[in-house]
C-alpha positions as a Python dict, from the first residue, in 0.01 Angstrom:
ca = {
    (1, 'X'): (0, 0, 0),
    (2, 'X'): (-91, -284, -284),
    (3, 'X'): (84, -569, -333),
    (4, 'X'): (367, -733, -143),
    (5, 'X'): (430, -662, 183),
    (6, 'X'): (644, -806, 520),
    (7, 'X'): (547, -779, 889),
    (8, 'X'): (747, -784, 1152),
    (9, 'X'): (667, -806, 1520),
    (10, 'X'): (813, -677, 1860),
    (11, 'X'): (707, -751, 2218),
    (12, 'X'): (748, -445, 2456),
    (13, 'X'): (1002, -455, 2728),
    (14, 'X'): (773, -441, 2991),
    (15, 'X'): (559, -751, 2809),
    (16, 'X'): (248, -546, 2836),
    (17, 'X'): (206, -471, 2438),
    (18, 'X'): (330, -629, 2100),
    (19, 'X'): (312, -446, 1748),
    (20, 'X'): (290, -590, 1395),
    (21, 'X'): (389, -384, 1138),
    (22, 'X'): (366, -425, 773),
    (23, 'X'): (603, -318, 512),
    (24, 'X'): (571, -232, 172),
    (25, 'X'): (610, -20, -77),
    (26, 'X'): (333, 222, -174),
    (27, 'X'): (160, 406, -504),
    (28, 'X'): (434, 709, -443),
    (29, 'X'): (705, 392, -468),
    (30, 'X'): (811, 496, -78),
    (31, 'X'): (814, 185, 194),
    (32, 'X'): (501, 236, 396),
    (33, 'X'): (466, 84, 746),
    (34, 'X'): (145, 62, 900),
    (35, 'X'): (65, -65, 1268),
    (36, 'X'): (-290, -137, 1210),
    (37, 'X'): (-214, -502, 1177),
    (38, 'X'): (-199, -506, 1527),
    (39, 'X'): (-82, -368, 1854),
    (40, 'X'): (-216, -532, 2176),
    (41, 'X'): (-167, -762, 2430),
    (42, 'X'): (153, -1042, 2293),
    (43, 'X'): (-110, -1326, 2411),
    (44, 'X'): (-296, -1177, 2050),
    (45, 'X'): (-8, -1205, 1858),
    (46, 'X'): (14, -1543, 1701),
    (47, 'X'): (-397, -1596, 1680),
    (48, 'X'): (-331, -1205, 1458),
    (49, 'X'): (-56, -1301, 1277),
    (50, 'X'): (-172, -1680, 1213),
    (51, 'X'): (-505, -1457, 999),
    (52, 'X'): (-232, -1223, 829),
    (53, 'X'): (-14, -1494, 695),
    (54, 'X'): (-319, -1688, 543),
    (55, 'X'): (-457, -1339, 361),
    (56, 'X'): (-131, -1152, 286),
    (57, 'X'): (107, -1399, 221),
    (58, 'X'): (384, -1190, 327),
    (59, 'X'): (750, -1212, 203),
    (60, 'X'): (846, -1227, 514),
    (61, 'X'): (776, -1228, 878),
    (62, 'X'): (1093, -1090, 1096),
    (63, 'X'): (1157, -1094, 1471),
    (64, 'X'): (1418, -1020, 1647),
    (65, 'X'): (1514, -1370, 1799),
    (66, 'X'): (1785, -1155, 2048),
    (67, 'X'): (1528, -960, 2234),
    (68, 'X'): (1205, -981, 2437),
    (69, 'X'): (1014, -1114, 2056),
    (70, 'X'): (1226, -1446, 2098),
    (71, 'X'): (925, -1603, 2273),
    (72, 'X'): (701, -1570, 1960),
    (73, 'X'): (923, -1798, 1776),
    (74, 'X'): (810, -2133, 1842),
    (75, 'X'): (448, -2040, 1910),
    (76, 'X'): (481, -1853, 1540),
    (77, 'X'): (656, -2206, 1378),
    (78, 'X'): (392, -2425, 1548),
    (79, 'X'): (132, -2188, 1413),
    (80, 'X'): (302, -2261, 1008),
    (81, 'X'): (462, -1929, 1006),
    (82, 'X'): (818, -1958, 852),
    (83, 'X'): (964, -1649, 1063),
    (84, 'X'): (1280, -1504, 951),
    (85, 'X'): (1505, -1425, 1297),
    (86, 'X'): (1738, -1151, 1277),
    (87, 'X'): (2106, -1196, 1416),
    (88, 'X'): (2265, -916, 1572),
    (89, 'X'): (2397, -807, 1239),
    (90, 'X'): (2093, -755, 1118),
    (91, 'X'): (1965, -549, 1350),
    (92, 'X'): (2209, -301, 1303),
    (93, 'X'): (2181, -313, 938),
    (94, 'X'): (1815, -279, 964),
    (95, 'X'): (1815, -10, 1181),
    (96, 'X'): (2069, 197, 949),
    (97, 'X'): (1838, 153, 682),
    (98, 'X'): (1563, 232, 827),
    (99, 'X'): (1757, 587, 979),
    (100, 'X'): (1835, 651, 582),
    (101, 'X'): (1482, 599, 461),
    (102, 'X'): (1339, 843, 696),
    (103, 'X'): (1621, 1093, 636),
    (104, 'X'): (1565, 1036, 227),
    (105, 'X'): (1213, 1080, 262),
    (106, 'X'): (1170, 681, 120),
    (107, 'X'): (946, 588, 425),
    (108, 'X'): (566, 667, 496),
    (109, 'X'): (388, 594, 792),
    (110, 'X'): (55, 681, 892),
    (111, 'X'): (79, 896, 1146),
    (112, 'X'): (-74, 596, 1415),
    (113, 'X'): (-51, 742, 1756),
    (114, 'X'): (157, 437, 1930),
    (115, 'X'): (389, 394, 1628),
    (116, 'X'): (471, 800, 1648),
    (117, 'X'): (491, 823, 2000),
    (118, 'X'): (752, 533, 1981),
    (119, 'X'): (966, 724, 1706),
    (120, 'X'): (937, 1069, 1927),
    (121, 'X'): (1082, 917, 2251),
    (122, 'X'): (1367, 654, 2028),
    (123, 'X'): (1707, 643, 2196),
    (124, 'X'): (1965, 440, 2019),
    (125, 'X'): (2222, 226, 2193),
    (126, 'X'): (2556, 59, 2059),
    (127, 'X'): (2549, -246, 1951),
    (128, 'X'): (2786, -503, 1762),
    (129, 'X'): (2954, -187, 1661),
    (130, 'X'): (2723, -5, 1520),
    (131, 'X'): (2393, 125, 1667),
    (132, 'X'): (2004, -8, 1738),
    (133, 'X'): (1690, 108, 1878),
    (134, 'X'): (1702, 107, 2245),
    (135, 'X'): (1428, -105, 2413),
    (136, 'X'): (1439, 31, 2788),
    (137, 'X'): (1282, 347, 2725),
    (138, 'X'): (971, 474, 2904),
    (139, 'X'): (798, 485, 2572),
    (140, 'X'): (671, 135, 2463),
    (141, 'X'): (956, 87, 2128),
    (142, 'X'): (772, -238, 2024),
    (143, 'X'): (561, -39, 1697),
    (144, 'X'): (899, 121, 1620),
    (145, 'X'): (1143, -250, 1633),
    (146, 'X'): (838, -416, 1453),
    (147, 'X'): (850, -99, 1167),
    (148, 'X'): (1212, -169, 1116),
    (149, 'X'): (1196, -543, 1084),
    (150, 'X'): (936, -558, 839),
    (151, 'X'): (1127, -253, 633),
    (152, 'X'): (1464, -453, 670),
    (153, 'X'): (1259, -806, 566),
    (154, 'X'): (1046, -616, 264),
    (155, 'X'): (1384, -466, 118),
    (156, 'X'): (1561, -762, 113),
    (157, 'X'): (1312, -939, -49),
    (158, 'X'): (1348, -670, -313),
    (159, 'X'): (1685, -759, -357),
    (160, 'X'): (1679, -1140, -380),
    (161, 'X'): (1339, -1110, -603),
    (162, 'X'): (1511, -824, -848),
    (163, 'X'): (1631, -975, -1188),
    (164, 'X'): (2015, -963, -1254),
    (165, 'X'): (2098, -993, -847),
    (166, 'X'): (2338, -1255, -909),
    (167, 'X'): (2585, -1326, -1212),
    (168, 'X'): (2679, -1663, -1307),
}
Protein backbone atom coordinates (compact mmCIF):
# COMPACT_ATOMS: atom_id res chain seq x y z
CA UNK A 1 0.00 0.00 0.00
CA UNK A 2 1.53 3.58 -1.35
CA UNK A 3 0.05 6.58 -0.91
CA UNK A 4 -2.96 7.69 1.09
CA UNK A 5 -4.17 5.88 3.70
CA UNK A 6 -6.75 6.18 7.05
CA UNK A 7 -6.43 4.41 10.43
CA UNK A 8 -8.84 3.70 12.58
CA UNK A 9 -8.65 2.42 16.12
CA UNK A 10 -10.73 0.11 18.51
CA UNK A 11 -10.24 -0.69 22.21
CA UNK A 12 -11.21 -4.35 23.12
CA UNK A 13 -14.16 -4.99 25.29
CA UNK A 14 -12.35 -6.39 27.94
CA UNK A 15 -9.77 -3.10 27.78
CA UNK A 16 -6.86 -5.44 27.64
CA UNK A 17 -5.82 -4.67 23.77
CA UNK A 18 -6.40 -1.80 21.14
CA UNK A 19 -5.74 -2.16 17.25
CA UNK A 20 -4.85 0.47 14.63
CA UNK A 21 -5.51 -0.34 11.36
CA UNK A 22 -4.66 1.40 8.22
CA UNK A 23 -6.61 1.68 5.12
CA UNK A 24 -5.78 2.14 1.72
CA UNK A 25 -5.87 1.18 -1.42
CA UNK A 26 -3.11 -1.00 -2.90
CA UNK A 27 -0.96 -1.63 -6.39
CA UNK A 28 -3.93 -4.33 -7.39
CA UNK A 29 -6.38 -1.01 -6.73
CA UNK A 30 -8.12 -3.31 -3.73
CA UNK A 31 -8.44 -1.49 -0.03
CA UNK A 32 -5.73 -3.08 2.02
CA UNK A 33 -5.88 -3.06 5.85
CA UNK A 34 -2.96 -3.81 7.76
CA UNK A 35 -2.72 -4.14 11.71
CA UNK A 36 0.91 -3.66 11.94
CA UNK A 37 0.43 -0.10 12.97
CA UNK A 38 -0.30 -1.37 16.15
CA UNK A 39 -2.08 -3.74 18.43
CA UNK A 40 -1.20 -3.61 22.18
CA UNK A 41 -1.98 -2.41 25.33
CA UNK A 42 -4.75 1.06 24.76
CA UNK A 43 -2.20 2.91 27.29
CA UNK A 44 0.15 2.69 23.67
CA UNK A 45 -2.35 4.02 21.65
CA UNK A 46 -2.11 7.73 21.52
CA UNK A 47 2.00 7.83 22.08
CA UNK A 48 1.50 5.15 18.44
CA UNK A 49 -0.85 7.04 16.81
CA UNK A 50 0.61 10.62 17.86
CA UNK A 51 4.11 9.01 15.48
CA UNK A 52 1.58 7.81 12.65
CA UNK A 53 -0.19 11.07 12.21
CA UNK A 54 3.17 13.07 11.98
CA UNK A 55 4.64 10.40 9.14
CA UNK A 56 1.45 9.34 7.30
CA UNK A 57 -0.65 12.13 7.36
CA UNK A 58 -3.66 10.13 7.14
CA UNK A 59 -7.04 11.23 5.61
CA UNK A 60 -8.50 10.29 8.38
CA UNK A 61 -8.42 8.85 11.79
CA UNK A 62 -11.98 7.12 12.82
CA UNK A 63 -13.23 5.82 16.16
CA UNK A 64 -16.13 4.77 17.13
CA UNK A 65 -17.14 7.52 19.75
CA UNK A 66 -20.34 4.91 20.82
CA UNK A 67 -18.23 2.12 22.09
CA UNK A 68 -15.38 1.17 24.45
CA UNK A 69 -12.78 3.62 21.75
CA UNK A 70 -14.76 6.75 23.15
CA UNK A 71 -12.00 7.18 25.76
CA UNK A 72 -9.30 7.80 23.08
CA UNK A 73 -11.04 10.85 22.01
CA UNK A 74 -9.86 13.54 24.07
CA UNK A 75 -6.46 12.02 24.80
CA UNK A 76 -6.27 11.73 20.65
CA UNK A 77 -7.53 15.80 20.34
CA UNK A 78 -5.09 16.85 23.09
CA UNK A 79 -2.44 14.88 21.27
CA UNK A 80 -3.39 17.29 17.64
CA UNK A 81 -5.15 14.44 16.12
CA UNK A 82 -8.39 15.70 14.35
CA UNK A 83 -10.34 12.23 14.87
CA UNK A 84 -13.34 11.69 12.87
CA UNK A 85 -16.18 9.91 15.41
CA UNK A 86 -18.60 7.74 13.85
CA UNK A 87 -22.43 8.06 14.80
CA UNK A 88 -24.40 5.08 14.91
CA UNK A 89 -25.21 5.49 11.29
CA UNK A 90 -22.04 5.12 10.38
CA UNK A 91 -21.29 2.20 11.86
CA UNK A 92 -23.75 0.39 10.13
CA UNK A 93 -22.86 1.85 6.89
CA UNK A 94 -19.32 1.01 7.48
CA UNK A 95 -19.83 -2.28 8.40
CA UNK A 96 -22.06 -3.01 5.14
CA UNK A 97 -19.32 -1.86 3.18
CA UNK A 98 -16.90 -3.46 4.56
CA UNK A 99 -19.26 -7.06 4.29
CA UNK A 100 -19.39 -6.06 0.33
CA UNK A 101 -15.69 -5.52 -0.11
CA UNK A 102 -14.81 -8.82 1.26
CA UNK A 103 -17.63 -10.57 -0.63
CA UNK A 104 -16.36 -8.55 -4.06
CA UNK A 105 -12.98 -9.50 -3.45
CA UNK A 106 -12.10 -5.35 -3.13
CA UNK A 107 -10.35 -5.91 0.31
CA UNK A 108 -6.77 -7.35 1.15
CA UNK A 109 -5.46 -8.00 4.36
CA UNK A 110 -2.41 -9.57 5.38
CA UNK A 111 -3.19 -12.48 6.82
CA UNK A 112 -1.96 -10.92 10.64
CA UNK A 113 -2.84 -13.52 13.14
CA UNK A 114 -5.01 -11.14 15.65
CA UNK A 115 -6.76 -9.34 12.76
CA UNK A 116 -7.83 -13.05 11.24
CA UNK A 117 -8.63 -14.57 14.33
CA UNK A 118 -11.00 -11.52 14.95
CA UNK A 119 -12.75 -11.99 11.42
CA UNK A 120 -13.03 -16.03 12.11
CA UNK A 121 -14.91 -15.69 15.47
CA UNK A 122 -17.20 -12.10 14.09
CA UNK A 123 -20.82 -12.25 15.22
CA UNK A 124 -22.95 -9.41 14.07
CA UNK A 125 -25.66 -7.81 16.15
CA UNK A 126 -28.62 -5.38 15.14
CA UNK A 127 -28.21 -2.18 15.36
CA UNK A 128 -30.08 1.18 14.34
CA UNK A 129 -31.75 -1.16 11.96
CA UNK A 130 -29.34 -2.56 10.27
CA UNK A 131 -26.41 -4.69 11.53
CA UNK A 132 -22.62 -4.19 13.21
CA UNK A 133 -19.83 -6.15 14.44
CA UNK A 134 -20.56 -7.52 17.77
CA UNK A 135 -18.02 -6.52 20.50
CA UNK A 136 -18.83 -9.18 23.36
CA UNK A 137 -17.36 -12.02 21.75
CA UNK A 138 -14.66 -14.23 23.29
CA UNK A 139 -12.41 -13.27 20.46
CA UNK A 140 -10.79 -9.79 21.01
CA UNK A 141 -13.01 -7.75 17.77
CA UNK A 142 -10.84 -4.58 18.34
CA UNK A 143 -8.33 -5.42 14.86
CA UNK A 144 -11.61 -6.21 13.09
CA UNK A 145 -13.84 -2.56 14.34
CA UNK A 146 -10.44 -0.71 13.75
CA UNK A 147 -10.26 -2.52 9.89
CA UNK A 148 -13.70 -1.27 9.23
CA UNK A 149 -13.28 2.27 10.43
CA UNK A 150 -10.30 3.03 8.59
CA UNK A 151 -12.00 1.23 5.27
CA UNK A 152 -15.28 3.32 5.94
CA UNK A 153 -12.89 6.71 6.65
CA UNK A 154 -10.40 5.87 3.44
CA UNK A 155 -13.56 5.43 1.07
CA UNK A 156 -15.13 8.38 1.96
CA UNK A 157 -12.32 10.33 1.51
CA UNK A 158 -12.37 8.90 -1.99
CA UNK A 159 -15.57 10.27 -2.49
CA UNK A 160 -15.26 13.85 -1.20
CA UNK A 161 -11.56 14.03 -2.90
CA UNK A 162 -13.00 12.54 -6.48
CA UNK A 163 -13.53 15.35 -9.14
CA UNK A 164 -17.22 15.93 -10.29
CA UNK A 165 -18.69 14.76 -6.58
CA UNK A 166 -20.80 17.68 -6.44
CA UNK A 167 -22.69 19.77 -9.24
CA UNK A 168 -23.28 23.33 -8.91
Amino acid sequence: MSGEVAFGAAVSEDRQHAAVVSAGRGSSGRIVVDLSPFYDHPRGVVARMAHLYMEHSPVAVVVNAKSQSATLLKPLAEAGIMVTEMSVEDVVVAHAEFLDLVSDGGLEHLDQPPLTAAVRAAQQRPLAGAKAWKPQVETDQSPLVAATGAAWGFLRWEEMSTPGVYEI
